[in-house]
Coordinates of C-alpha atoms in Angstrom, one line a residue:
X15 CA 123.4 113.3 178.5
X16 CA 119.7 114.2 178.7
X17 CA 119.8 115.0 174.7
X18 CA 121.3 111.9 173.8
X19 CA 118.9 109.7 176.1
X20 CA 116.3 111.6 174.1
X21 CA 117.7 111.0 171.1
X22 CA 118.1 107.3 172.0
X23 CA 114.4 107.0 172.8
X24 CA 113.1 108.5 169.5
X25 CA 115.2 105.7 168.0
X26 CA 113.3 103.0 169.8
X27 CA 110.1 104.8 169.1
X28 CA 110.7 104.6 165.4
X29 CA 112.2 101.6 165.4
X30 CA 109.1 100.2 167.1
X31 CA 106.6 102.2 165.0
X32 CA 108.4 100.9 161.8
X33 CA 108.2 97.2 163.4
X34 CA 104.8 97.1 163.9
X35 CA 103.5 98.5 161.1
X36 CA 105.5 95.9 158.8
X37 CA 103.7 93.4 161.4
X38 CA 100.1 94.8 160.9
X39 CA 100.7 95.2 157.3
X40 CA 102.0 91.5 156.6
X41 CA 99.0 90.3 158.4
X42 CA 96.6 92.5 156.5
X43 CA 98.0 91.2 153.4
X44 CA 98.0 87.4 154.9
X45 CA 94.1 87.8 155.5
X46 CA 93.9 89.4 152.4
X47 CA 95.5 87.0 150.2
X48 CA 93.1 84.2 151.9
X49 CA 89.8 85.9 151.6
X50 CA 89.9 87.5 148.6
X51 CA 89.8 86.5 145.4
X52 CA 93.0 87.2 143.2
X53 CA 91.5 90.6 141.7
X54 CA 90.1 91.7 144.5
X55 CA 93.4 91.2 146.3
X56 CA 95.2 92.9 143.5
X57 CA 93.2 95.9 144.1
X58 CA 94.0 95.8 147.7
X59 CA 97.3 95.7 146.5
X60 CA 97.5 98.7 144.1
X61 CA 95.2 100.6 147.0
X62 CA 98.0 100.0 149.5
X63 CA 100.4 101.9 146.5
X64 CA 98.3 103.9 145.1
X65 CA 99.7 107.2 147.6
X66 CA 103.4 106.0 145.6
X67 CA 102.2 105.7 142.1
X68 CA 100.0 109.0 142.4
X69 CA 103.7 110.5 142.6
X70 CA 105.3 108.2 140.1
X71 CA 102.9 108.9 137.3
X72 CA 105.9 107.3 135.0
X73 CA 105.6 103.9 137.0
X74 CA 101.9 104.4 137.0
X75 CA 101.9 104.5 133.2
X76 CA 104.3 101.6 133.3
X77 CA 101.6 99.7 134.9
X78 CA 98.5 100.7 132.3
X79 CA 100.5 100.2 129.6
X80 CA 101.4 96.8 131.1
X81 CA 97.5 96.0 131.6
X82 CA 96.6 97.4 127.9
X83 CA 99.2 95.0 126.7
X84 CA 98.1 91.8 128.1
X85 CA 94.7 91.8 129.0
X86 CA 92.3 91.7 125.9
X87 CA 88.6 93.4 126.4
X88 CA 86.4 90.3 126.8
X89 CA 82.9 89.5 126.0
X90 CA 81.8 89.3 122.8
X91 CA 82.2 85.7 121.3
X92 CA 82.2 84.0 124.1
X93 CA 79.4 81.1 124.5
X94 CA 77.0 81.6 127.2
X95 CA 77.4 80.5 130.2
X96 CA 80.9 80.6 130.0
X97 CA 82.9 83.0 132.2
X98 CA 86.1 85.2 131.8
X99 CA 88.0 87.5 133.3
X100 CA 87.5 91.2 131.4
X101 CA 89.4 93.9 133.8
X102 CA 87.9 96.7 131.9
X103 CA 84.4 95.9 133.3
X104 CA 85.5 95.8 137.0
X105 CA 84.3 97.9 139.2
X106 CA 81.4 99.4 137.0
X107 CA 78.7 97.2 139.0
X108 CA 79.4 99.7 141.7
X109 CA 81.1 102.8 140.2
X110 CA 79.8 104.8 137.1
X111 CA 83.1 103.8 135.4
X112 CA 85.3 100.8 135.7
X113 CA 88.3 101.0 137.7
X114 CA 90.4 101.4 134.7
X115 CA 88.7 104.0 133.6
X116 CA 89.2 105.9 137.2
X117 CA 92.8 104.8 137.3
X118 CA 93.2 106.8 134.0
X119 CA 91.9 109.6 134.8
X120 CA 94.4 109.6 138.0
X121 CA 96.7 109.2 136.3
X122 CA 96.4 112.0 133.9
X123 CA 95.4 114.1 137.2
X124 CA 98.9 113.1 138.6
X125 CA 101.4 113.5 135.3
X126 CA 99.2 117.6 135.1
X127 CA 99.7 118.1 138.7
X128 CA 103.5 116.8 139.0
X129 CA 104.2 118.7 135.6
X130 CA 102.8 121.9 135.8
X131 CA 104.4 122.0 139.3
X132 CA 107.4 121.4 138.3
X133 CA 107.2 123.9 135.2
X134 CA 105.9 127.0 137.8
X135 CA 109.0 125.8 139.9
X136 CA 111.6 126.6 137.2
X137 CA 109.9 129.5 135.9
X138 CA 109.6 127.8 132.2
X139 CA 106.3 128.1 130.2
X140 CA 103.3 126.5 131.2
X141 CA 102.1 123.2 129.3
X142 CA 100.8 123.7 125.6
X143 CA 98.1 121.1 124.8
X144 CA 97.0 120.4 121.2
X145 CA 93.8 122.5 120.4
X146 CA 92.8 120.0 118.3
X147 CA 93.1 117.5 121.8
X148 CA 91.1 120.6 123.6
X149 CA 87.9 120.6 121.0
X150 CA 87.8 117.2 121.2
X151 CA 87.6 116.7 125.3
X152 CA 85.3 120.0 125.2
X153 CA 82.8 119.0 122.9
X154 CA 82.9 115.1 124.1
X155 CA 82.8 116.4 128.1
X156 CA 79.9 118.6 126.8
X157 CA 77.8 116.1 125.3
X158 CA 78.2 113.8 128.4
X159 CA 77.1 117.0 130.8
X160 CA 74.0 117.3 128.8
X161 CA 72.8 113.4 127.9
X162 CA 72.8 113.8 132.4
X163 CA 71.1 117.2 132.7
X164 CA 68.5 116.7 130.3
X165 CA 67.6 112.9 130.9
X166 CA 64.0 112.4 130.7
X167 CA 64.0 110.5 133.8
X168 CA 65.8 113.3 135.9
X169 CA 69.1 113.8 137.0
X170 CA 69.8 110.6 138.9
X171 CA 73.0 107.9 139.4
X172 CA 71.2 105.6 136.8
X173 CA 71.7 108.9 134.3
X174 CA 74.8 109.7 134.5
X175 CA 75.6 106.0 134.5
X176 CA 74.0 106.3 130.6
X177 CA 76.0 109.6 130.1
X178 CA 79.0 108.4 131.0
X179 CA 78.9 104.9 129.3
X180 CA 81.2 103.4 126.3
X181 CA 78.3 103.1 123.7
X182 CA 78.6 107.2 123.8
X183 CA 81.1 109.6 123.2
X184 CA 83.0 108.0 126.4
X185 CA 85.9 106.5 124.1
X186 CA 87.0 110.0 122.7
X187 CA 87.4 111.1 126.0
X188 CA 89.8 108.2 127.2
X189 CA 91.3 108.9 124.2
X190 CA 92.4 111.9 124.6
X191 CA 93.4 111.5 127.7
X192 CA 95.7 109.0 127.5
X193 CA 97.4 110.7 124.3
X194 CA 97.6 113.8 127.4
X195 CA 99.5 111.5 129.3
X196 CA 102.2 110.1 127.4
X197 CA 103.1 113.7 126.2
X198 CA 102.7 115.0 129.5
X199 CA 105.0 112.1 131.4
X200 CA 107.8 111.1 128.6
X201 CA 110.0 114.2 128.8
X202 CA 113.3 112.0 128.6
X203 CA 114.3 109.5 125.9
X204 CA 115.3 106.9 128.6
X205 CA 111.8 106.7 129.1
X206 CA 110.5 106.3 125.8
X207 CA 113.2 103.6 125.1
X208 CA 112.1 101.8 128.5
X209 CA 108.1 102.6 127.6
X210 CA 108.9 100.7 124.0
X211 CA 111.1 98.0 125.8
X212 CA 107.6 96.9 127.9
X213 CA 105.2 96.7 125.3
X214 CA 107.6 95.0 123.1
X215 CA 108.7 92.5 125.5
X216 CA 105.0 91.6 126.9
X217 CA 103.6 91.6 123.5
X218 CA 106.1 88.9 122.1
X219 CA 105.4 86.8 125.2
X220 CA 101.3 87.3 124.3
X221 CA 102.0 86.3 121.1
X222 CA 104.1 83.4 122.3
X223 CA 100.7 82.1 124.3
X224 CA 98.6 83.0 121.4
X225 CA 100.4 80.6 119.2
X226 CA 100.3 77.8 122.1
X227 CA 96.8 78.2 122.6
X228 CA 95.9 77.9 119.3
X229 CA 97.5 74.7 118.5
X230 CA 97.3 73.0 121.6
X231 CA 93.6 74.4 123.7
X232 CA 91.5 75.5 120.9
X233 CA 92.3 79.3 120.4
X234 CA 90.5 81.8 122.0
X235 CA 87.3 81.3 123.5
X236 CA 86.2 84.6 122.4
X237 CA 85.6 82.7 119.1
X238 CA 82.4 84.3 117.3
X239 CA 82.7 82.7 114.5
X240 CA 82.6 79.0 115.9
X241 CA 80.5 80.1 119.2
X242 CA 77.6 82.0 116.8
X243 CA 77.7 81.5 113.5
X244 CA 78.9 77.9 113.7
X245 CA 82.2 77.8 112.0
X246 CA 84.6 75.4 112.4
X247 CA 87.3 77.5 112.9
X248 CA 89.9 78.3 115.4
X249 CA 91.4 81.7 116.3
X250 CA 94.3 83.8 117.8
X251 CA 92.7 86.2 119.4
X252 CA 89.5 88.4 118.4
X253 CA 90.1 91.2 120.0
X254 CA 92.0 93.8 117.5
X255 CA 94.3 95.6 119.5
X256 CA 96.1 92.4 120.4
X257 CA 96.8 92.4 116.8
X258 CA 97.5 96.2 117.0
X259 CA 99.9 95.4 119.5
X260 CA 101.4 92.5 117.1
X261 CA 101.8 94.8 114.4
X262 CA 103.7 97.0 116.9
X263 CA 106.3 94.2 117.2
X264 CA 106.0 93.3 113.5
X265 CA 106.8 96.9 112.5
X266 CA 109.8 97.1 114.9
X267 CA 111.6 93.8 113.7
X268 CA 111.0 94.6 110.1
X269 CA 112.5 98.4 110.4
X270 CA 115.6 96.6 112.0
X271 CA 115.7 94.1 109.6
X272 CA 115.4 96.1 106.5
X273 CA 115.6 99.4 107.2
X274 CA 118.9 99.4 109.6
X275 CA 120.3 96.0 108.3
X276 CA 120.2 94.3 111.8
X277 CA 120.3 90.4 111.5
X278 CA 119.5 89.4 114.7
X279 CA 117.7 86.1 114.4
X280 CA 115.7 86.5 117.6
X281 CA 114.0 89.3 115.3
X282 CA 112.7 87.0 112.8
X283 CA 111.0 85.0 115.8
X284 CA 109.4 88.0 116.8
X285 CA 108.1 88.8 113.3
X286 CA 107.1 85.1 112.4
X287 CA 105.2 84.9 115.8
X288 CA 103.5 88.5 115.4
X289 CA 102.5 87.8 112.0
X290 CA 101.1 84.2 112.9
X291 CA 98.8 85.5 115.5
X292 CA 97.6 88.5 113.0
X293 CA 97.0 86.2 110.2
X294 CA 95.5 83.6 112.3
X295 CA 93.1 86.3 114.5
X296 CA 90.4 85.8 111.3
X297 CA 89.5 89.9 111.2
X298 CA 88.7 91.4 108.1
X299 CA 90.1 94.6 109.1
X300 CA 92.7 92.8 110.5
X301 CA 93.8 91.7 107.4
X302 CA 92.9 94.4 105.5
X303 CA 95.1 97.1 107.9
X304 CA 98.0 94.2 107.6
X305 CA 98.0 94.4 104.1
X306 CA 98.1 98.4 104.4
X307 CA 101.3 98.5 107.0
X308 CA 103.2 96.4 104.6
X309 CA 102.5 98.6 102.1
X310 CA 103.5 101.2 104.1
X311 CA 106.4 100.1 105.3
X312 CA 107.7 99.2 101.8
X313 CA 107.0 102.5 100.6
X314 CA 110.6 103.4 102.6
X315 CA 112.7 100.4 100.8
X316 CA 114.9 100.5 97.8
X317 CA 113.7 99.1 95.1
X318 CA 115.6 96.0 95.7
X319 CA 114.2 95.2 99.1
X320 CA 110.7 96.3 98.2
X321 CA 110.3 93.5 95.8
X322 CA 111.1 91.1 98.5
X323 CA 108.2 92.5 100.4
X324 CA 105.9 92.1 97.7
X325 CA 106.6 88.9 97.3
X326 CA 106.2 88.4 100.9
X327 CA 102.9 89.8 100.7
X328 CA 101.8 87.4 97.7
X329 CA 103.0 84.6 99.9
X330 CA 100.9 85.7 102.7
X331 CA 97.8 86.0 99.6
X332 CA 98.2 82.7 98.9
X333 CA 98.9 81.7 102.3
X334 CA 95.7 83.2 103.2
X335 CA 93.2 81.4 100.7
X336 CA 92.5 78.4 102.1
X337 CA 92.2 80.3 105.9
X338 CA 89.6 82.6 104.4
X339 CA 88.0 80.0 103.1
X340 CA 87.3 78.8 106.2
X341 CA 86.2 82.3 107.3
X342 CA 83.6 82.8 104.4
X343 CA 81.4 80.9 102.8
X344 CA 79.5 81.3 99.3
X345 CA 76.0 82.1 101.0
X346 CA 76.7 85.0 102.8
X347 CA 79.6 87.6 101.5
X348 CA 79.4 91.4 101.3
X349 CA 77.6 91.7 97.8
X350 CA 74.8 89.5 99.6
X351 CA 74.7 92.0 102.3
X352 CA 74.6 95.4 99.7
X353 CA 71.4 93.8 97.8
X354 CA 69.7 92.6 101.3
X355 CA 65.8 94.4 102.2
X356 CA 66.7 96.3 105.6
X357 CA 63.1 96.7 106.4
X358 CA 63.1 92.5 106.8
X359 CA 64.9 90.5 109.6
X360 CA 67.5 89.2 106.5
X361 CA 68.9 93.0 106.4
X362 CA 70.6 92.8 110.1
X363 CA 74.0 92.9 109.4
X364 CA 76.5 95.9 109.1
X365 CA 75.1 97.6 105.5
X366 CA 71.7 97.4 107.7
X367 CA 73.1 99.4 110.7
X368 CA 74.6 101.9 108.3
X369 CA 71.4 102.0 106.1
X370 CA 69.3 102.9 109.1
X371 CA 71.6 105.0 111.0
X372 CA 72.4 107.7 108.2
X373 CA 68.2 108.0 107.7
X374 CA 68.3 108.8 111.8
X375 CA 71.4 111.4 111.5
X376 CA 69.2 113.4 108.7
X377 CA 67.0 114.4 111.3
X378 CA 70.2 116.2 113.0
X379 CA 72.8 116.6 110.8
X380 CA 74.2 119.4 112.8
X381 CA 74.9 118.4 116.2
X382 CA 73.7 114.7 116.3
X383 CA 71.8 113.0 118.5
X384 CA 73.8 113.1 121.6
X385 CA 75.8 111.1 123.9
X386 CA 72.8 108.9 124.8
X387 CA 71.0 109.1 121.1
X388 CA 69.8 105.9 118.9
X389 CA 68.8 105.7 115.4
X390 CA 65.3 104.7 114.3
X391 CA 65.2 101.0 113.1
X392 CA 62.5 98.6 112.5
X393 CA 61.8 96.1 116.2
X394 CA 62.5 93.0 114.1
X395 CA 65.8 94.6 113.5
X396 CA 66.3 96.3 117.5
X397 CA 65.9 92.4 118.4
X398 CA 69.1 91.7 117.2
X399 CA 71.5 94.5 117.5
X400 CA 71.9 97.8 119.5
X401 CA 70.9 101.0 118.0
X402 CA 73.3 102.8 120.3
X403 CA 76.2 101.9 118.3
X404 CA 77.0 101.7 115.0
X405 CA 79.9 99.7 113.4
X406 CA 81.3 102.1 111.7
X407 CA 83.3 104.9 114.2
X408 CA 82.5 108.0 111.3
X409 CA 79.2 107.3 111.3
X410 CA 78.6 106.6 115.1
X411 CA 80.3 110.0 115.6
X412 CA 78.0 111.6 112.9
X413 CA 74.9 109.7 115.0
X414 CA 76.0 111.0 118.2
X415 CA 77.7 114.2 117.6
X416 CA 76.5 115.5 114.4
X417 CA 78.8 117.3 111.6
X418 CA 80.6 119.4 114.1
X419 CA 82.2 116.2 115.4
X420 CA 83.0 114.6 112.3
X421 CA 84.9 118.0 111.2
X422 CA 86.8 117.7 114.1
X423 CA 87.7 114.3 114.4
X424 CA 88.6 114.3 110.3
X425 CA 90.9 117.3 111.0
X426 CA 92.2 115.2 113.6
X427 CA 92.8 112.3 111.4
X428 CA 94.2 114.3 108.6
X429 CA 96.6 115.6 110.8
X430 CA 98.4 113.3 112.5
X431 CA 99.2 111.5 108.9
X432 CA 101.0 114.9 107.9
X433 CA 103.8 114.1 110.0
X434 CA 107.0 112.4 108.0
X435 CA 107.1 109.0 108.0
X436 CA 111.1 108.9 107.4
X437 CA 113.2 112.0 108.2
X438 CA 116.8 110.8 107.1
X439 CA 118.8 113.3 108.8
X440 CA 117.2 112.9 112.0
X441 CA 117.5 108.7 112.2
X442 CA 120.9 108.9 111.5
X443 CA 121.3 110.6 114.7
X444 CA 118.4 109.2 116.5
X445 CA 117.5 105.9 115.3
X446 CA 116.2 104.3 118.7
X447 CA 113.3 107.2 118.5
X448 CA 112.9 107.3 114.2
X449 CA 112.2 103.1 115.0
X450 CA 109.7 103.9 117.3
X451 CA 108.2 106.5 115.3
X452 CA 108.5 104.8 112.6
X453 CA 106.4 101.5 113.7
X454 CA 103.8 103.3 116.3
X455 CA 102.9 105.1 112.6
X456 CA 102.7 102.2 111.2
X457 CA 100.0 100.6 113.2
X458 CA 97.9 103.5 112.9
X459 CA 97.9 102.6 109.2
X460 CA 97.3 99.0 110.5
X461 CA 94.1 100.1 112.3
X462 CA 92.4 102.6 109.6
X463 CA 90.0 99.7 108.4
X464 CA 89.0 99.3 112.2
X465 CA 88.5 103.0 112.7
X466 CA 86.9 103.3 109.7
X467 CA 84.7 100.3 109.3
X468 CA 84.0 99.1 113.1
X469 CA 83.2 101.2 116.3
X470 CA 86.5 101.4 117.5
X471 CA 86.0 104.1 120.2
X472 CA 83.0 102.3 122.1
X473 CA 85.5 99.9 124.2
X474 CA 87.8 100.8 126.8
X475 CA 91.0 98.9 125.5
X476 CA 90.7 100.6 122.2
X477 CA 90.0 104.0 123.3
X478 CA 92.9 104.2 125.5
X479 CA 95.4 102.0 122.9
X480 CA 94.7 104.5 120.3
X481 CA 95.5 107.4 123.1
X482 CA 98.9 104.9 123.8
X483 CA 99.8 104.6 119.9
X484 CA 99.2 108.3 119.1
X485 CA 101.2 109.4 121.9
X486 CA 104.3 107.0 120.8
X487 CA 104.2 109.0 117.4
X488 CA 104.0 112.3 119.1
X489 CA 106.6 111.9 121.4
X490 CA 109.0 110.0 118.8
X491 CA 108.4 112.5 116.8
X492 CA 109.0 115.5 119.5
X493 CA 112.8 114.0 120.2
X494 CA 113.4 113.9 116.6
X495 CA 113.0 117.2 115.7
X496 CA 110.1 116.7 113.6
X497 CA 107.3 119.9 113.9
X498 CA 104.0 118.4 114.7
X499 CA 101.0 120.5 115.6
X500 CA 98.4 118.0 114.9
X501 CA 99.1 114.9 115.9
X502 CA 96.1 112.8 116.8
X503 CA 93.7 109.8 114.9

């Protein structure tokens, strides 16, 4: 009798307990909801889940990826005095990083921990990470610890602030990460298939708004064209890993389509809307990494079938004209820009950047100028443009970490392109993973003119995509049987 009234009273207890903290946690999120703004209360949110998602790194990816997906990194092109939203910035008036950027790194602490745990548990071999990966976050982590050490202005918040910012070697570091992560968490197939379902599903529906808001509210406002240079022109979007993300989609209908011979018409709404919004986004590398990914992805046709995609892409050529018409104009073009005098305030523009950044990086070829370093240009020109950055990723890498980091990052490059893009007798088996494989390579191809000929590494959203779309390959790859030892852009 006594046990059972004792048992009978820890039931109450609990059942009180339980009740009033569902009480006192409704209210909490009553008061929060009213006084705080809708981010602020959506970090109230994720703090109140963040014990759950630190063990659910899988969920926790879920929810970055969903983030990477739909929120573009805005800023530049936008008129002043207007105001958006740009979630990659929050929290860095208060934090050294923004919140996404600690949210990353959590989550890579969480998929290491819950991994490695579970590897020591069973007895198997402990995790084997890329040594390429390794260099990479060694020498970046290293340039970071000594841009704060040796700051001329002592070691100090406001320094490691500078150490630790985008316009460094930052990027690479997110970068690798995030390629860390999806390795490290996608151990099933389920998951990959679920991972590819998200980004697939979100990205059609962005591209679904894109095309709204362009006909019907005057494109993005992140317009640069129309806002600075006075273009009467209207755009998708400007950031380029919306596009990256389109040409995800794009590659993914078209395998289906052509490659695996699956007419399904909601497909060719899918690749009409993708390649709308990529046409219509007004890049140059854009278009020229669109052009490339066809390419590409006809390269693994029959004959037959790859004569209908080049006269797709002639369409598109034609297509194009008058829209880069609109784009350019005759007084300004890229031959203007080769013959311009960088030492007056005519020579700003890219050729001038590169022009005075490869004189700076002869002072140090070696080992660069460091995380923090700028290259020596006239004032009339450091009126106009940073000297921190340079729009081009090899050389900003050569500005800021010398030869050493060039060699690294090009055996990086090189390697990941040495994996097959079409293993026959794996797809037949396997062709959920070979069509994932298949278009995450592809939009690598899609974004060589943006690694190559802009800094692609200096914002957040492209950091950690290229970490997202490198992983995808690695892990497609991994569950087709494919041997990959490099595997990173």
């Amino acid at each position: 009798m006594e046990n059972v009234l004792i048992n009978t009273l820890k039931g109450k207890t609990s059942s009180v307990v339980k009740c009033v903290s569902v009480i006192c946690l409704s209210v909490s999120l009553g008061v929060a909801f009213v006084r705080l703004s809708l981010f602020h209360f959506a970090c109230f949110l994720v703090s109140l889940i963040f014990p759950f998602l630190f063990f659910q790194p899988y969920i926790f990816l879920l929810l970055l990826t969903g983030i990477l997906v739909l929120f573009p990194n805005v800023g530049f092109g936008v008129r002043e005095g207007v105001t958006v939203f740009n979630i990659y910035g929050k929290g860095s008036g208060v934090l050294p990083i923004p919140l996404f950027s600690v949210g990353l790194f959590c989550l890579f602490l969480s998929a290491y921990i819950k991994v490695t745990s579970t590897r020591i548990r069973s007895g198997s071999k402990l995790i084997f990470l890329d040594w390429s990966i390794i260099l990479l976050l060694f020498f970046s982590v290293s340039y970071i610890l000594v841009a704060f050490l040796v700051n001329p202005k002592g070691i100090s918040m406001d320094g490691f602030r500078h150490a630790v910012s985008q316009r460094g070697v930052m990027g690479y570091v997110q970068f690798g990460i995030m390629y860390f992560i999806v390795n490290l968490i996608i151990s099933e197939k389920g998951q990959l298939l679920q991972l590819n379902r998200l980004i697939f599903t979100l990205a059609l529906g962005r591209a679904a708004y894109g095309i709204i808001r362009f006909l019907f509210f005057g494109g993005d406002p992140a317009n640069f064209y129309a806002n600075y240079e006075g273009r009467q022109v209207k755009l998708t979007f400007f950031d380029i890993y919306d596009s990256a993300f389109f040409m995800y989609i794009f590659s993914f209908c078209f395998i289906n389509i052509l490659k695996l011979l699956n007419q399904k018409k909601h497909l060719i709404f899918a690749i009409l809307l993708s390649g709308i919004n990529i046409v219509f986004s007004f890049r140059r590398t854009v278009w020229i990494g669109f052009i490339f990914s066809l390419l590409y992805l006809s390269f693994n046709l029959d004959k037959g079938k790859r004569i209908f995609v080049y006269g797709l892409l002639l369409l598109i050529f034609v297509i194009s004209i008058p829209i880069a018409s609109s784009r350019f104009d005759s007084q300004h073009s890229i031959f203007s820009d080769l013959s311009l005098d960088y030492s007056s305030s005519r020579g700003m523009g890219r050729f001038g950047e590169l022009f005075y950044a490869i004189k700076t990086i002869a002072k140090s070829p070696l080992y660069g100028l460091g995380a923090t370093g700028r290259y020596d240009a006239p004032t009339v020109f450091q009126w106009r443009v940073s000297t921190e950055i340079v729009h081009s990723t090899i050389v900003h890498i050569a500005l800021k970490m010398g030869i050493l980091g060039l060699i690294l990052f090009f055996l990086i490059v090189i390697g990941v392109y040495t994996l097959r893009s079409w293993n026959r007798e794996s797809t037949l088996h396997d062709r959920d993973c070979a069509v994932i494989f298949y278009s995450a390579y592809s939009t690598l191809i899609f974004l060589l003119p943006d690694i190559f000929f802009a800094p692609s590494l200096i914002e957040l959203r492209h950091s950690v995509g290229l970490g997202l779309f490198v992983g995808l390959v690695s892990v497609s790859a991994r569950f087709l049987g494919q041997e990959h030892k490099l595997r990173v852009v």
